[in-house]
PDB file of C-alpha atoms in Angstrom:
ATOM      1  CA  UNK A   1      34.050 -91.763 -17.214  1.00  0.00           C
ATOM      2  CA  UNK A   2      37.405 -91.052 -17.831  1.00  0.00           C
ATOM      3  CA  UNK A   3      38.265 -87.508 -16.727  1.00  0.00           C
ATOM      4  CA  UNK A   4      38.960 -84.765 -20.011  1.00  0.00           C
ATOM      5  CA  UNK A   5      42.302 -83.559 -19.218  1.00  0.00           C
ATOM      6  CA  UNK A   6      40.807 -81.285 -21.685  1.00  0.00           C
ATOM      7  CA  UNK A   7      38.626 -79.641 -22.332  1.00  0.00           C
ATOM      8  CA  UNK A   8      36.346 -77.159 -20.080  1.00  0.00           C
ATOM      9  CA  UNK A   9      33.584 -78.355 -18.487  1.00  0.00           C
ATOM     10  CA  UNK A  10      31.533 -75.308 -18.950  1.00  0.00           C
ATOM     11  CA  UNK A  11      28.648 -74.317 -16.984  1.00  0.00           C
ATOM     12  CA  UNK A  12      26.259 -70.861 -16.563  1.00  0.00           C
ATOM     13  CA  UNK A  13      27.188 -70.524 -12.787  1.00  0.00           C
ATOM     14  CA  UNK A  14      26.111 -66.611 -13.666  1.00  0.00           C
ATOM     15  CA  UNK A  15      24.755 -64.532 -10.789  1.00  0.00           C
ATOM     16  CA  UNK A  16      22.511 -61.287 -11.471  1.00  0.00           C
ATOM     17  CA  UNK A  17      21.530 -58.971  -8.939  1.00  0.00           C
ATOM     18  CA  UNK A  18      19.085 -56.318  -9.176  1.00  0.00           C
ATOM     19  CA  UNK A  19      19.492 -53.115  -8.112  1.00  0.00           C
ATOM     20  CA  UNK A  20      16.870 -53.645  -5.393  1.00  0.00           C
ATOM     21  CA  UNK A  21      17.574 -56.977  -4.800  1.00  0.00           C
ATOM     22  CA  UNK A  22      19.501 -58.232  -1.055  1.00  0.00           C
ATOM     23  CA  UNK A  23      19.137 -58.692   2.091  1.00  0.00           C
ATOM     24  CA  UNK A  24      19.255 -55.142   3.161  1.00  0.00           C
ATOM     25  CA  UNK A  25      19.288 -53.727   7.496  1.00  0.00           C
ATOM     26  CA  UNK A  26      20.440 -50.030   8.254  1.00  0.00           C
ATOM     27  CA  UNK A  27      22.451 -49.359  11.584  1.00  0.00           C
ATOM     28  CA  UNK A  28      22.961 -45.916  13.589  1.00  0.00           C
ATOM     29  CA  UNK A  29      22.419 -44.325  10.084  1.00  0.00           C
ATOM     30  CA  UNK A  30      23.642 -46.916   7.776  1.00  0.00           C
ATOM     31  CA  UNK A  31      22.378 -48.918   5.706  1.00  0.00           C
ATOM     32  CA  UNK A  32      24.186 -52.043   3.882  1.00  0.00           C
ATOM     33  CA  UNK A  33      22.720 -54.320   1.297  1.00  0.00           C
ATOM     34  CA  UNK A  34      24.348 -57.352   0.489  1.00  0.00           C
ATOM     35  CA  UNK A  35      24.401 -58.180  -3.062  1.00  0.00           C
ATOM     36  CA  UNK A  36      27.549 -60.976  -3.994  1.00  0.00           C
ATOM     37  CA  UNK A  37      27.884 -62.808  -0.692  1.00  0.00           C
ATOM     38  CA  UNK A  38      30.231 -65.035   0.394  1.00  0.00           C
ATOM     39  CA  UNK A  39      28.119 -68.576  -0.162  1.00  0.00           C
ATOM     40  CA  UNK A  40      27.774 -67.011  -3.364  1.00  0.00           C
ATOM     41  CA  UNK A  41      31.191 -66.573  -4.166  1.00  0.00           C
ATOM     42  CA  UNK A  42      32.626 -69.652  -3.065  1.00  0.00           C
ATOM     43  CA  UNK A  43      34.583 -66.945  -0.228  1.00  0.00           C
ATOM     44  CA  UNK A  44      36.103 -64.834  -3.384  1.00  0.00           C
ATOM     45  CA  UNK A  45      34.073 -61.609  -3.273  1.00  0.00           C
ATOM     46  CA  UNK A  46      32.249 -59.906  -1.230  1.00  0.00           C
ATOM     47  CA  UNK A  47      30.327 -57.246  -2.949  1.00  0.00           C
ATOM     48  CA  UNK A  48      27.856 -54.535  -0.894  1.00  0.00           C
ATOM     49  CA  UNK A  49      25.703 -51.067  -1.387  1.00  0.00           C
ATOM     50  CA  UNK A  50      26.715 -48.570   1.494  1.00  0.00           C
ATOM     51  CA  UNK A  51      24.245 -46.452   2.145  1.00  0.00           C
ATOM     52  CA  UNK A  52      25.883 -43.314   4.757  1.00  0.00           C
ATOM     53  CA  UNK A  53      23.171 -41.227   6.775  1.00  0.00           C
ATOM     54  CA  UNK A  54      24.680 -37.132   6.638  1.00  0.00           C
ATOM     55  CA  UNK A  55      27.341 -36.815   9.254  1.00  0.00           C
ATOM     56  CA  UNK A  56      27.564 -40.860   9.636  1.00  0.00           C
ATOM     57  CA  UNK A  57      30.948 -43.207  10.048  1.00  0.00           C
ATOM     58  CA  UNK A  58      31.617 -45.629   8.619  1.00  0.00           C
ATOM     59  CA  UNK A  59      34.372 -46.828   9.885  1.00  0.00           C
ATOM     60  CA  UNK A  60      37.700 -45.559  12.091  1.00  0.00           C
ATOM     61  CA  UNK A  61      41.016 -46.085  10.689  1.00  0.00           C
ATOM     62  CA  UNK A  62      41.851 -50.426  10.638  1.00  0.00           C
ATOM     63  CA  UNK A  63      43.028 -52.560   8.605  1.00  0.00           C
ATOM     64  CA  UNK A  64      43.224 -55.578   7.128  1.00  0.00           C
ATOM     65  CA  UNK A  65      45.844 -58.519   7.351  1.00  0.00           C
ATOM     66  CA  UNK A  66      44.031 -61.264   4.178  1.00  0.00           C
ATOM     67  CA  UNK A  67      41.957 -59.036   2.312  1.00  0.00           C
ATOM     68  CA  UNK A  68      41.267 -56.227  -0.057  1.00  0.00           C
ATOM     69  CA  UNK A  69      38.914 -53.714   0.025  1.00  0.00           C
ATOM     70  CA  UNK A  70      37.725 -51.549  -2.437  1.00  0.00           C
ATOM     71  CA  UNK A  71      35.593 -48.508  -2.346  1.00  0.00           C
ATOM     72  CA  UNK A  72      33.455 -46.979  -5.022  1.00  0.00           C
ATOM     73  CA  UNK A  73      30.876 -43.837  -5.333  1.00  0.00           C
ATOM     74  CA  UNK A  74      27.983 -44.162  -6.540  1.00  0.00           C
ATOM     75  CA  UNK A  75      26.650 -40.380  -4.669  1.00  0.00           C
ATOM     76  CA  UNK A  76      27.970 -37.601  -2.341  1.00  0.00           C
ATOM     77  CA  UNK A  77      31.104 -37.044  -0.916  1.00  0.00           C
ATOM     78  CA  UNK A  78      32.523 -39.099   0.878  1.00  0.00           C
ATOM     79  CA  UNK A  79      35.767 -39.176   3.029  1.00  0.00           C
ATOM     80  CA  UNK A  80      38.630 -41.454   2.826  1.00  0.00           C
ATOM     81  CA  UNK A  81      41.212 -41.553   5.731  1.00  0.00           C
ATOM     82  CA  UNK A  82      44.674 -43.411   4.605  1.00  0.00           C
ATOM     83  CA  UNK A  83      47.547 -44.570   5.928  1.00  0.00           C
ATOM     84  CA  UNK A  84      48.834 -44.329   9.397  1.00  0.00           C
ATOM     85  CA  UNK A  85      49.235 -40.372   8.807  1.00  0.00           C
ATOM     86  CA  UNK A  86      45.260 -39.804   8.547  1.00  0.00           C
ATOM     87  CA  UNK A  87      45.464 -38.170   5.521  1.00  0.00           C
ATOM     88  CA  UNK A  88      42.052 -37.148   4.625  1.00  0.00           C
ATOM     89  CA  UNK A  89      40.450 -37.659   0.523  1.00  0.00           C
ATOM     90  CA  UNK A  90      37.189 -35.607  -0.336  1.00  0.00           C
ATOM     91  CA  UNK A  91      35.643 -38.032  -2.830  1.00  0.00           C
ATOM     92  CA  UNK A  92      32.976 -38.173  -5.384  1.00  0.00           C
ATOM     93  CA  UNK A  93      30.965 -40.180  -7.858  1.00  0.00           C
ATOM     94  CA  UNK A  94      32.819 -42.307  -9.926  1.00  0.00           C
ATOM     95  CA  UNK A  95      35.738 -42.563  -8.037  1.00  0.00           C
ATOM     96  CA  UNK A  96      37.368 -45.499  -6.595  1.00  0.00           C
ATOM     97  CA  UNK A  97      39.568 -46.087  -3.415  1.00  0.00           C
ATOM     98  CA  UNK A  98      41.304 -49.106  -2.995  1.00  0.00           C
ATOM     99  CA  UNK A  99      43.065 -50.239   0.209  1.00  0.00           C
ATOM    100  CA  UNK A 100      45.029 -53.527  -0.375  1.00  0.00           C
ATOM    101  CA  UNK A 101      46.200 -56.130   2.663  1.00  0.00           C
ATOM    102  CA  UNK A 102      48.408 -53.989   5.662  1.00  0.00           C
ATOM    103  CA  UNK A 103      47.107 -50.444   4.380  1.00  0.00           C
ATOM    104  CA  UNK A 104      45.777 -48.128   7.472  1.00  0.00           C
ATOM    105  CA  UNK A 105      41.586 -47.557   6.902  1.00  0.00           C
ATOM    106  CA  UNK A 106      38.724 -44.955   7.114  1.00  0.00           C
ATOM    107  CA  UNK A 107      35.315 -43.675   5.433  1.00  0.00           C
ATOM    108  CA  UNK A 108      33.191 -41.315   7.153  1.00  0.00           C
ATOM    109  CA  UNK A 109      30.242 -39.056   5.406  1.00  0.00           C
ATOM    110  CA  UNK A 110      31.398 -35.806   7.064  1.00  0.00           C
ATOM    111  CA  UNK A 111      28.550 -33.800   4.396  1.00  0.00           C
ATOM    112  CA  UNK A 112      24.350 -32.901   5.083  1.00  0.00           C
ATOM    113  CA  UNK A 113      24.125 -34.962   1.936  1.00  0.00           C
ATOM    114  CA  UNK A 114      23.260 -39.298   1.396  1.00  0.00           C
ATOM    115  CA  UNK A 115      26.350 -41.105   0.808  1.00  0.00           C
ATOM    116  CA  UNK A 116      26.314 -44.460  -1.297  1.00  0.00           C
ATOM    117  CA  UNK A 117      28.804 -47.223  -1.872  1.00  0.00           C
ATOM    118  CA  UNK A 118      29.868 -50.185  -3.493  1.00  0.00           C
ATOM    119  CA  UNK A 119      31.961 -52.097  -1.203  1.00  0.00           C
ATOM    120  CA  UNK A 120      33.892 -55.345  -2.021  1.00  0.00           C
ATOM    121  CA  UNK A 121      36.534 -57.263  -0.554  1.00  0.00           C
ATOM    122  CA  UNK A 122      38.291 -60.313  -1.578  1.00  0.00           C
ATOM    123  CA  UNK A 123      38.654 -62.669  -0.283  1.00  0.00           C
ATOM    124  CA  UNK A 124      35.265 -61.661   1.283  1.00  0.00           C
ATOM    125  CA  UNK A 125      36.107 -63.868   4.543  1.00  0.00           C
ATOM    126  CA  UNK A 126      32.796 -64.749   5.456  1.00  0.00           C
ATOM    127  CA  UNK A 127      32.053 -60.613   5.474  1.00  0.00           C
ATOM    128  CA  UNK A 128      28.402 -61.276   6.222  1.00  0.00           C
ATOM    129  CA  UNK A 129      28.728 -62.387   9.500  1.00  0.00           C
ATOM    130  CA  UNK A 130      31.087 -59.306  10.189  1.00  0.00           C
ATOM    131  CA  UNK A 131      28.100 -57.084   9.570  1.00  0.00           C
ATOM    132  CA  UNK A 132      25.208 -58.506  11.008  1.00  0.00           C
ATOM    133  CA  UNK A 133      27.967 -58.751  14.090  1.00  0.00           C
ATOM    134  CA  UNK A 134      27.938 -54.939  13.673  1.00  0.00           C
ATOM    135  CA  UNK A 135      24.719 -54.743  13.366  1.00  0.00           C
ATOM    136  CA  UNK A 136      23.307 -56.584  17.071  1.00  0.00           C
ATOM    137  CA  UNK A 137      27.276 -54.775  18.411  1.00  0.00           C
ATOM    138  CA  UNK A 138      26.271 -51.137  17.731  1.00  0.00           C
ATOM    139  CA  UNK A 139      22.490 -52.232  18.730  1.00  0.00           C
ATOM    140  CA  UNK A 140      23.512 -51.994  22.246  1.00  0.00           C
ATOM    141  CA  UNK A 141      23.915 -48.760  23.764  1.00  0.00           C
ATOM    142  CA  UNK A 142      26.241 -48.245  25.575  1.00  0.00           C
ATOM    143  CA  UNK A 143      28.383 -49.901  22.968  1.00  0.00           C
ATOM    144  CA  UNK A 144      30.864 -52.264  24.075  1.00  0.00           C
ATOM    145  CA  UNK A 145      34.126 -51.623  23.089  1.00  0.00           C
ATOM    146  CA  UNK A 146      35.341 -55.179  24.257  1.00  0.00           C
ATOM    147  CA  UNK A 147      32.872 -56.667  21.812  1.00  0.00           C
ATOM    148  CA  UNK A 148      33.637 -54.420  18.978  1.00  0.00           C
ATOM    149  CA  UNK A 149      37.236 -55.432  19.461  1.00  0.00           C
ATOM    150  CA  UNK A 150      36.372 -59.179  19.206  1.00  0.00           C
ATOM    151  CA  UNK A 151      34.430 -58.302  16.468  1.00  0.00           C
ATOM    152  CA  UNK A 152      36.935 -56.886  14.178  1.00  0.00           C
ATOM    153  CA  UNK A 153      39.278 -59.307  14.669  1.00  0.00           C
ATOM    154  CA  UNK A 154      37.252 -62.213  14.079  1.00  0.00           C
ATOM    155  CA  UNK A 155      36.212 -60.406  10.371  1.00  0.00           C
ATOM    156  CA  UNK A 156      40.559 -59.437   9.775  1.00  0.00           C
ATOM    157  CA  UNK A 157      39.782 -56.195  10.647  1.00  0.00           C
ATOM    158  CA  UNK A 158      42.447 -54.220  12.813  1.00  0.00           C
ATOM    159  CA  UNK A 159      41.870 -50.802  14.899  1.00  0.00           C
ATOM    160  CA  UNK A 160      44.871 -48.840  13.576  1.00  0.00           C
ATOM    161  CA  UNK A 161      43.992 -47.198  17.827  1.00  0.00           C
ATOM    162  CA  UNK A 162      42.145 -49.051  20.050  1.00  0.00           C
ATOM    163  CA  UNK A 163      41.384 -45.838  22.173  1.00  0.00           C
ATOM    164  CA  UNK A 164      39.363 -44.563  18.767  1.00  0.00           C
ATOM    165  CA  UNK A 165      37.669 -47.146  16.838  1.00  0.00           C
ATOM    166  CA  UNK A 166      34.128 -47.349  17.728  1.00  0.00           C
ATOM    167  CA  UNK A 167      32.412 -45.749  14.527  1.00  0.00           C
ATOM    168  CA  UNK A 168      31.511 -42.468  16.379  1.00  0.00           C
ATOM    169  CA  UNK A 169      32.031 -39.224  16.117  1.00  0.00           C
ATOM    170  CA  UNK A 170      33.719 -37.271  19.015  1.00  0.00           C
ATOM    171  CA  UNK A 171      32.341 -34.410  20.671  1.00  0.00           C
TER     172      UNK A 171
END
């Protein structure tokens, strides 16, 4: 069959994920649900629902070299830390935060209420492996900083300060 250079080949590859669908797991007061995975998007996009329990830390200040990260706050007040000067933003539902490559950022819940966010990575860089590895790494007590950093680096995450990279509150 001769290749058609003039017409698009249309296919129905739509993916519909209902609110309570997707692989979910919980660790250290954080719940992750995979909505659009690297496998589904051919590694172009990862969409995840994250629920932060009261006072939970999502991530300390870090950056990515090869992917952009976008946050959409669905419920609660999220604290976003940006830049090397630790600029702090307390943002509520409907807020969108875009952290392009090489932009230091971190996030946490500083309130006594649950925070629900949608988190997107593009390209996704097989981000689900990071979350699964994070679940394993944070289950170890005490957390092994070397193992944590190795996981971080494998999945395009680089702490701004390796002495303050673990997602735990300093006393």
